């Protein structure tokens, strides 16, 4: 069975139809990984549409919701197949300490996962030491994403970058920062490597770090 | 002879009114939207101004005394005060000193899923039928740690929550009113806003369904979303008009949120966001009240749509948009405010700020209809010396 239909229906956010297509694929013996690959292709397309302002945060969130439901459907297959398979790389992301906003972070997570990256989500109000700990536990992670919604969290962003530097892990990773009040100036002044203007820019940066 | 505080107040009120009404004032008014920054100027932590209403209000007085050139200020921009919110155990804020550190800002907790939302997807019909009934009987108990819904066994905590909250609200608003008076008599400063509006779509998204909920609902049950915005619109208008300035001197404020470019498509904006917002804004304008459109984020896509509103009915506050583009598209119909970047206020030097203020005044001042402010509400990241530089520059260059 051709999984192209799954990709097309997910891009169009045709929720019920895409579930039917997934169920049909499962019944036809398509592997979990193939269905996952088709779904990820759709997520990557939606990410591209987002970059062109043809899709929006709400669409990304809804696509993420559909994706979660697809994963639930194919989970038994993936377990039998030994998991999701290889990823393009790993990123650690979180909203910095003092800030509990999660939408921006979640959109970036959806976009990165949709593009085939593994994401370690540290959540919100994340203290600098938690980022350091995550880097120690994930020495293969080459990207850290800091999400910031409040201007009052700028100092906390700076502290996070400093803590990573103090831990000796700064050379291991590139740090990107994004969020409504963030600008090139904020990225530079807080010691980050890259200002991700939106989720698509975050994906492009992560791809460039991994050379994929 | 030095001017009396009342003379100063009248002078500033006249200046503020003229700028808001597209006329040319003697000086560009400085109307800083300063939240936790006021506490920083006064030497109070975010925790202090969030928990203690007296300190929160005192911070604004001290700010008006210490920062030169403020013509109008908000009586308390740290709008969550735990004297009110903790009195009935309000669940959806995280506040400094309880869940956050002393110098973090209070924040709204976004529901993660339908289970956490304070209005479930199956509640739409009841909400549409009577939003007030839903708020009192369903929403309020769900947002409170203590209140129980009608029909369930009553508790002492429920009784105490209603009583304590009633007392707290009365006390808090009495203090607010008194502080408006103190701003006038002690500092000669105008209270910048009275009455608050939120777009019906925003209130539904922010306080009832959550962003995730509304993002799914516009796909799964769009007609219900539309009907809900229509049901709530008259209440938003009434709430704003009832709490507006009776003398009609100062505008009401409208905190704009999910209509910003990037969250939803233009089609969604035009179908769900704009019709009821337009209706409510026109209703408020019909009552003689201007609305500040505090356009959080970027709104470039919709600037032309706002031109549908009556001349001078809104004051457009520019956050992340290019203020020169905003002026070009809206400047002949509406006054504008904003223009000083928050990253400059946080990381720049007073000389940078003064240069920016001078430029803004040169470019927008001569036409009238411009009010000086930062781009976004100022929090504790802003350097106090940069804030003072804004005021000094407005005094130095603002007389046009």
PDB file of N, CA, C and O in Angstrom, chain B residues 217-267:
ATOM      1  N   UNK B 217     -10.425  23.195  18.155  1.00  0.00           N
ATOM      2  CA  UNK B 217     -11.860  23.451  17.978  1.00  0.00           C
ATOM      3  C   UNK B 217     -12.175  24.110  16.630  1.00  0.00           C
ATOM      4  O   UNK B 217     -13.224  23.831  16.053  1.00  0.00           O
ATOM      5  N   UNK B 218     -11.295  24.997  16.173  1.00  0.00           N
ATOM      6  CA  UNK B 218     -11.613  25.670  14.899  1.00  0.00           C
ATOM      7  C   UNK B 218     -11.587  24.673  13.742  1.00  0.00           C
ATOM      8  O   UNK B 218     -12.116  24.951  12.664  1.00  0.00           O
ATOM      9  N   UNK B 219     -10.993  23.503  13.971  1.00  0.00           N
ATOM     10  CA  UNK B 219     -11.014  22.425  12.971  1.00  0.00           C
ATOM     11  C   UNK B 219     -12.160  21.457  13.228  1.00  0.00           C
ATOM     12  O   UNK B 219     -12.785  20.964  12.302  1.00  0.00           O
ATOM     13  N   UNK B 220     -12.378  21.162  14.513  1.00  0.00           N
ATOM     14  CA  UNK B 220     -13.333  20.091  14.845  1.00  0.00           C
ATOM     15  C   UNK B 220     -14.772  20.597  15.028  1.00  0.00           C
ATOM     16  O   UNK B 220     -15.715  19.874  14.763  1.00  0.00           O
ATOM     17  N   UNK B 221     -14.926  21.813  15.548  1.00  0.00           N
ATOM     18  CA  UNK B 221     -16.293  22.326  15.760  1.00  0.00           C
ATOM     19  C   UNK B 221     -16.306  23.850  15.532  1.00  0.00           C
ATOM     20  O   UNK B 221     -16.601  24.618  16.471  1.00  0.00           O
ATOM     21  N   UNK B 222     -16.010  24.284  14.313  1.00  0.00           N
ATOM     22  CA  UNK B 222     -15.872  25.727  14.051  1.00  0.00           C
ATOM     23  C   UNK B 222     -17.129  26.538  14.352  1.00  0.00           C
ATOM     24  O   UNK B 222     -17.025  27.669  14.838  1.00  0.00           O
ATOM     25  N   UNK B 223     -18.303  25.967  14.074  1.00  0.00           N
ATOM     26  CA  UNK B 223     -19.527  26.745  14.289  1.00  0.00           C
ATOM     27  C   UNK B 223     -19.744  27.055  15.758  1.00  0.00           C
ATOM     28  O   UNK B 223     -20.252  28.124  16.128  1.00  0.00           O
ATOM     29  N   UNK B 224     -19.348  26.117  16.609  1.00  0.00           N
ATOM     30  CA  UNK B 224     -19.506  26.351  18.055  1.00  0.00           C
ATOM     31  C   UNK B 224     -18.576  27.469  18.515  1.00  0.00           C
ATOM     32  O   UNK B 224     -18.935  28.295  19.359  1.00  0.00           O
ATOM     33  N   UNK B 225     -17.367  27.481  17.969  1.00  0.00           N
ATOM     34  CA  UNK B 225     -16.420  28.542  18.333  1.00  0.00           C
ATOM     35  C   UNK B 225     -17.005  29.902  17.944  1.00  0.00           C
ATOM     36  O   UNK B 225     -17.005  30.841  18.733  1.00  0.00           O
ATOM     37  N   UNK B 226     -17.526  29.953  16.745  1.00  0.00           N
ATOM     38  CA  UNK B 226     -18.097  31.208  16.255  1.00  0.00           C
ATOM     39  C   UNK B 226     -19.262  31.662  17.134  1.00  0.00           C
ATOM     40  O   UNK B 226     -19.338  32.836  17.542  1.00  0.00           O
ATOM     41  N   UNK B 227     -20.146  30.730  17.446  1.00  0.00           N
ATOM     42  CA  UNK B 227     -21.309  31.085  18.281  1.00  0.00           C
ATOM     43  C   UNK B 227     -20.864  31.522  19.677  1.00  0.00           C
ATOM     44  O   UNK B 227     -21.473  32.403  20.281  1.00  0.00           O
ATOM     45  N   UNK B 228     -19.820  30.894  20.192  1.00  0.00           N
ATOM     46  CA  UNK B 228     -19.324  31.262  21.527  1.00  0.00           C
ATOM     47  C   UNK B 228     -18.769  32.681  21.526  1.00  0.00           C
ATOM     48  O   UNK B 228     -19.003  33.452  22.465  1.00  0.00           O
ATOM     49  N   UNK B 229     -18.052  33.049  20.459  1.00  0.00           N
ATOM     50  CA  UNK B 229     -17.530  34.431  20.396  1.00  0.00           C
ATOM     51  C   UNK B 229     -18.687  35.426  20.311  1.00  0.00           C
ATOM     52  O   UNK B 229     -18.645  36.495  20.911  1.00  0.00           O
ATOM     53  N   UNK B 230     -19.728  35.033  19.584  1.00  0.00           N
ATOM     54  CA  UNK B 230     -20.891  35.923  19.458  1.00  0.00           C
ATOM     55  C   UNK B 230     -21.639  36.046  20.786  1.00  0.00           C
ATOM     56  O   UNK B 230     -22.130  37.117  21.138  1.00  0.00           O
ATOM     57  N   UNK B 231     -21.675  34.944  21.531  1.00  0.00           N
ATOM     58  CA  UNK B 231     -22.396  34.954  22.813  1.00  0.00           C
ATOM     59  C   UNK B 231     -21.681  35.829  23.841  1.00  0.00           C
ATOM     60  O   UNK B 231     -22.315  36.480  24.674  1.00  0.00           O
ATOM     61  N   UNK B 232     -20.371  35.847  23.774  1.00  0.00           N
ATOM     62  CA  UNK B 232     -19.616  36.553  24.810  1.00  0.00           C
ATOM     63  C   UNK B 232     -19.399  38.030  24.471  1.00  0.00           C
ATOM     64  O   UNK B 232     -19.130  38.846  25.359  1.00  0.00           O
ATOM     65  N   UNK B 233     -19.562  38.388  23.196  1.00  0.00           N
ATOM     66  CA  UNK B 233     -19.257  39.765  22.769  1.00  0.00           C
ATOM     67  C   UNK B 233     -20.010  40.839  23.568  1.00  0.00           C
ATOM     68  O   UNK B 233     -19.389  41.794  24.048  1.00  0.00           O
ATOM     69  N   UNK B 234     -21.327  40.724  23.756  1.00  0.00           N
ATOM     70  CA  UNK B 234     -22.020  41.791  24.495  1.00  0.00           C
ATOM     71  C   UNK B 234     -21.514  41.935  25.921  1.00  0.00           C
ATOM     72  O   UNK B 234     -21.474  43.041  26.459  1.00  0.00           O
ATOM     73  N   UNK B 235     -21.098  40.830  26.522  1.00  0.00           N
ATOM     74  CA  UNK B 235     -20.584  40.884  27.895  1.00  0.00           C
ATOM     75  C   UNK B 235     -19.242  41.623  27.948  1.00  0.00           C
ATOM     76  O   UNK B 235     -18.968  42.352  28.893  1.00  0.00           O
ATOM     77  N   UNK B 236     -18.417  41.396  26.930  1.00  0.00           N
ATOM     78  CA  UNK B 236     -17.118  42.076  26.895  1.00  0.00           C
ATOM     79  C   UNK B 236     -17.319  43.592  26.744  1.00  0.00           C
ATOM     80  O   UNK B 236     -16.639  44.379  27.389  1.00  0.00           O
ATOM     81  N   UNK B 237     -18.254  43.952  25.886  1.00  0.00           N
ATOM     82  CA  UNK B 237     -18.528  45.380  25.679  1.00  0.00           C
ATOM     83  C   UNK B 237     -19.071  46.012  26.964  1.00  0.00           C
ATOM     84  O   UNK B 237     -18.618  47.078  27.391  1.00  0.00           O
ATOM     85  N   UNK B 238     -20.036  45.326  27.572  1.00  0.00           N
ATOM     86  CA  UNK B 238     -20.646  45.874  28.788  1.00  0.00           C
ATOM     87  C   UNK B 238     -19.603  46.023  29.891  1.00  0.00           C
ATOM     88  O   UNK B 238     -19.516  47.050  30.565  1.00  0.00           O
ATOM     89  N   UNK B 239     -18.783  45.003  30.063  1.00  0.00           N
ATOM     90  CA  UNK B 239     -17.761  45.017  31.109  1.00  0.00           C
ATOM     91  C   UNK B 239     -16.817  46.207  30.921  1.00  0.00           C
ATOM     92  O   UNK B 239     -16.434  46.871  31.879  1.00  0.00           O
ATOM     93  N   UNK B 240     -16.467  46.449  29.680  1.00  0.00           N
ATOM     94  CA  UNK B 240     -15.534  47.538  29.391  1.00  0.00           C
ATOM     95  C   UNK B 240     -16.195  48.898  29.633  1.00  0.00           C
ATOM     96  O   UNK B 240     -15.634  49.762  30.314  1.00  0.00           O
ATOM     97  N   UNK B 241     -17.393  49.079  29.102  1.00  0.00           N
ATOM     98  CA  UNK B 241     -18.075  50.368  29.231  1.00  0.00           C
ATOM     99  C   UNK B 241     -18.380  50.676  30.704  1.00  0.00           C
ATOM    100  O   UNK B 241     -18.213  51.801  31.172  1.00  0.00           O
ATOM    101  N   UNK B 242     -18.780  49.650  31.442  1.00  0.00           N
ATOM    102  CA  UNK B 242     -19.150  49.852  32.842  1.00  0.00           C
ATOM    103  C   UNK B 242     -17.963  50.268  33.703  1.00  0.00           C
ATOM    104  O   UNK B 242     -18.130  50.907  34.737  1.00  0.00           O
ATOM    105  N   UNK B 243     -16.760  49.894  33.283  1.00  0.00           N
ATOM    106  CA  UNK B 243     -15.584  50.205  34.102  1.00  0.00           C
ATOM    107  C   UNK B 243     -14.721  51.309  33.467  1.00  0.00           C
ATOM    108  O   UNK B 243     -13.620  51.576  33.944  1.00  0.00           O
ATOM    109  N   UNK B 244     -15.230  51.922  32.412  1.00  0.00           N
ATOM    110  CA  UNK B 244     -14.460  52.967  31.719  1.00  0.00           C
ATOM    111  C   UNK B 244     -14.522  54.293  32.491  1.00  0.00           C
ATOM    112  O   UNK B 244     -15.261  54.427  33.469  1.00  0.00           O
ATOM    113  N   UNK B 245     -13.751  55.247  32.023  1.00  0.00           N
ATOM    114  CA  UNK B 245     -13.714  56.569  32.646  1.00  0.00           C
ATOM    115  C   UNK B 245     -15.043  57.280  32.396  1.00  0.00           C
ATOM    116  O   UNK B 245     -15.382  57.571  31.246  1.00  0.00           O
ATOM    117  N   UNK B 246     -15.804  57.599  33.451  1.00  0.00           N
ATOM    118  CA  UNK B 246     -17.108  58.256  33.231  1.00  0.00           C
ATOM    119  C   UNK B 246     -16.973  59.604  32.541  1.00  0.00           C
ATOM    120  O   UNK B 246     -17.886  60.041  31.842  1.00  0.00           O
ATOM    121  N   UNK B 247     -15.839  60.274  32.744  1.00  0.00           N
ATOM    122  CA  UNK B 247     -15.648  61.580  32.108  1.00  0.00           C
ATOM    123  C   UNK B 247     -15.154  61.446  30.668  1.00  0.00           C
ATOM    124  O   UNK B 247     -15.036  62.436  29.953  1.00  0.00           O
ATOM    125  N   UNK B 248     -14.846  60.224  30.268  1.00  0.00           N
ATOM    126  CA  UNK B 248     -14.407  59.923  28.886  1.00  0.00           C
ATOM    127  C   UNK B 248     -13.090  60.624  28.516  1.00  0.00           C
ATOM    128  O   UNK B 248     -12.852  60.924  27.352  1.00  0.00           O
ATOM    129  N   UNK B 249     -12.279  60.903  29.506  1.00  0.00           N
ATOM    130  CA  UNK B 249     -10.999  61.544  29.212  1.00  0.00           C
ATOM    131  C   UNK B 249      -9.932  60.556  28.762  1.00  0.00           C
ATOM    132  O   UNK B 249      -9.111  60.872  27.912  1.00  0.00           O
ATOM    133  N   UNK B 250      -9.917  59.386  29.384  1.00  0.00           N
ATOM    134  CA  UNK B 250      -8.842  58.439  29.063  1.00  0.00           C
ATOM    135  C   UNK B 250      -9.429  57.181  28.410  1.00  0.00           C
ATOM    136  O   UNK B 250     -10.587  56.842  28.630  1.00  0.00           O
ATOM    137  N   UNK B 251      -8.634  56.509  27.598  1.00  0.00           N
ATOM    138  CA  UNK B 251      -9.136  55.344  26.857  1.00  0.00           C
ATOM    139  C   UNK B 251      -9.219  54.081  27.717  1.00  0.00           C
ATOM    140  O   UNK B 251      -8.627  54.017  28.795  1.00  0.00           O
ATOM    141  N   UNK B 252      -9.930  53.105  27.196  1.00  0.00           N
ATOM    142  CA  UNK B 252      -9.872  51.774  27.794  1.00  0.00           C
ATOM    143  C   UNK B 252      -8.744  51.004  27.092  1.00  0.00           C
ATOM    144  O   UNK B 252      -8.216  51.445  26.082  1.00  0.00           O
ATOM    145  N   UNK B 253      -8.397  49.890  27.666  1.00  0.00           N
ATOM    146  CA  UNK B 253      -7.281  49.125  27.097  1.00  0.00           C
ATOM    147  C   UNK B 253      -7.771  47.786  26.561  1.00  0.00           C
ATOM    148  O   UNK B 253      -8.701  47.193  27.107  1.00  0.00           O
ATOM    149  N   UNK B 254      -7.148  47.380  25.497  1.00  0.00           N
ATOM    150  CA  UNK B 254      -7.506  46.097  24.897  1.00  0.00           C
ATOM    151  C   UNK B 254      -6.222  45.317  24.671  1.00  0.00           C
ATOM    152  O   UNK B 254      -5.378  45.695  23.858  1.00  0.00           O
ATOM    153  N   UNK B 255      -6.071  44.238  25.398  1.00  0.00           N
ATOM    154  CA  UNK B 255      -4.847  43.433  25.327  1.00  0.00           C
ATOM    155  C   UNK B 255      -5.056  42.378  24.252  1.00  0.00           C
ATOM    156  O   UNK B 255      -5.772  41.412  24.448  1.00  0.00           O
ATOM    157  N   UNK B 256      -4.419  42.578  23.109  1.00  0.00           N
ATOM    158  CA  UNK B 256      -4.662  41.711  21.938  1.00  0.00           C
ATOM    159  C   UNK B 256      -3.672  40.561  21.923  1.00  0.00           C
ATOM    160  O   UNK B 256      -2.498  40.741  22.208  1.00  0.00           O
ATOM    161  N   UNK B 257      -4.159  39.413  21.534  1.00  0.00           N
ATOM    162  CA  UNK B 257      -3.345  38.231  21.781  1.00  0.00           C
ATOM    163  C   UNK B 257      -3.268  37.319  20.568  1.00  0.00           C
ATOM    164  O   UNK B 257      -2.402  37.442  19.731  1.00  0.00           O
ATOM    165  N   UNK B 258      -4.241  36.422  20.436  1.00  0.00           N
ATOM    166  CA  UNK B 258      -4.116  35.336  19.462  1.00  0.00           C
ATOM    167  C   UNK B 258      -4.434  35.734  18.021  1.00  0.00           C
ATOM    168  O   UNK B 258      -4.321  34.905  17.127  1.00  0.00           O
ATOM    169  N   UNK B 259      -4.838  36.954  17.821  1.00  0.00           N
ATOM    170  CA  UNK B 259      -5.054  37.397  16.443  1.00  0.00           C
ATOM    171  C   UNK B 259      -3.760  37.795  15.759  1.00  0.00           C
ATOM    172  O   UNK B 259      -3.727  38.049  14.559  1.00  0.00           O
ATOM    173  N   UNK B 260      -2.673  37.862  16.535  1.00  0.00           N
ATOM    174  CA  UNK B 260      -1.389  38.297  15.980  1.00  0.00           C
ATOM    175  C   UNK B 260      -0.944  37.371  14.854  1.00  0.00           C
ATOM    176  O   UNK B 260      -1.247  36.175  14.857  1.00  0.00           O
ATOM    177  N   UNK B 261      -0.195  37.966  13.935  1.00  0.00           N
ATOM    178  CA  UNK B 261       0.328  37.203  12.804  1.00  0.00           C
ATOM    179  C   UNK B 261       1.123  36.015  13.330  1.00  0.00           C
ATOM    180  O   UNK B 261       1.938  36.173  14.227  1.00  0.00           O
ATOM    181  N   UNK B 262       0.866  34.864  12.766  1.00  0.00           N
ATOM    182  CA  UNK B 262       1.638  33.689  13.149  1.00  0.00           C
ATOM    183  C   UNK B 262       0.821  32.643  13.881  1.00  0.00           C
ATOM    184  O   UNK B 262       1.038  31.456  13.704  1.00  0.00           O
ATOM    185  N   UNK B 263      -0.138  33.066  14.707  1.00  0.00           N
ATOM    186  CA  UNK B 263      -0.905  32.071  15.467  1.00  0.00           C
ATOM    187  C   UNK B 263      -1.921  31.340  14.581  1.00  0.00           C
ATOM    188  O   UNK B 263      -2.057  30.127  14.648  1.00  0.00           O
ATOM    189  N   UNK B 264      -2.676  32.135  13.817  1.00  0.00           N
ATOM    190  CA  UNK B 264      -3.729  31.562  12.972  1.00  0.00           C
ATOM    191  C   UNK B 264      -3.637  32.171  11.564  1.00  0.00           C
ATOM    192  O   UNK B 264      -3.007  33.211  11.372  1.00  0.00           O
ATOM    193  N   UNK B 265      -4.341  31.555  10.651  1.00  0.00           N
ATOM    194  CA  UNK B 265      -4.350  32.070   9.278  1.00  0.00           C
ATOM    195  C   UNK B 265      -5.203  33.338   9.191  1.00  0.00           C
ATOM    196  O   UNK B 265      -6.004  33.635  10.087  1.00  0.00           O
ATOM    197  N   UNK B 266      -5.056  34.037   8.094  1.00  0.00           N
ATOM    198  CA  UNK B 266      -5.878  35.224   7.837  1.00  0.00           C
ATOM    199  C   UNK B 266      -7.365  34.843   7.792  1.00  0.00           C
ATOM    200  O   UNK B 266      -8.223  35.586   8.274  1.00  0.00           O
ATOM    201  N   UNK B 267      -7.655  33.675   7.217  1.00  0.00           N
ATOM    202  CA  UNK B 267      -9.061  33.227   7.130  1.00  0.00           C
ATOM    203  C   UNK B 267      -9.655  33.071   8.532  1.00  0.00           C
ATOM    204  O   UNK B 267     -10.788  33.472   8.791  1.00  0.00           O
TER     205      UNK B 267
END
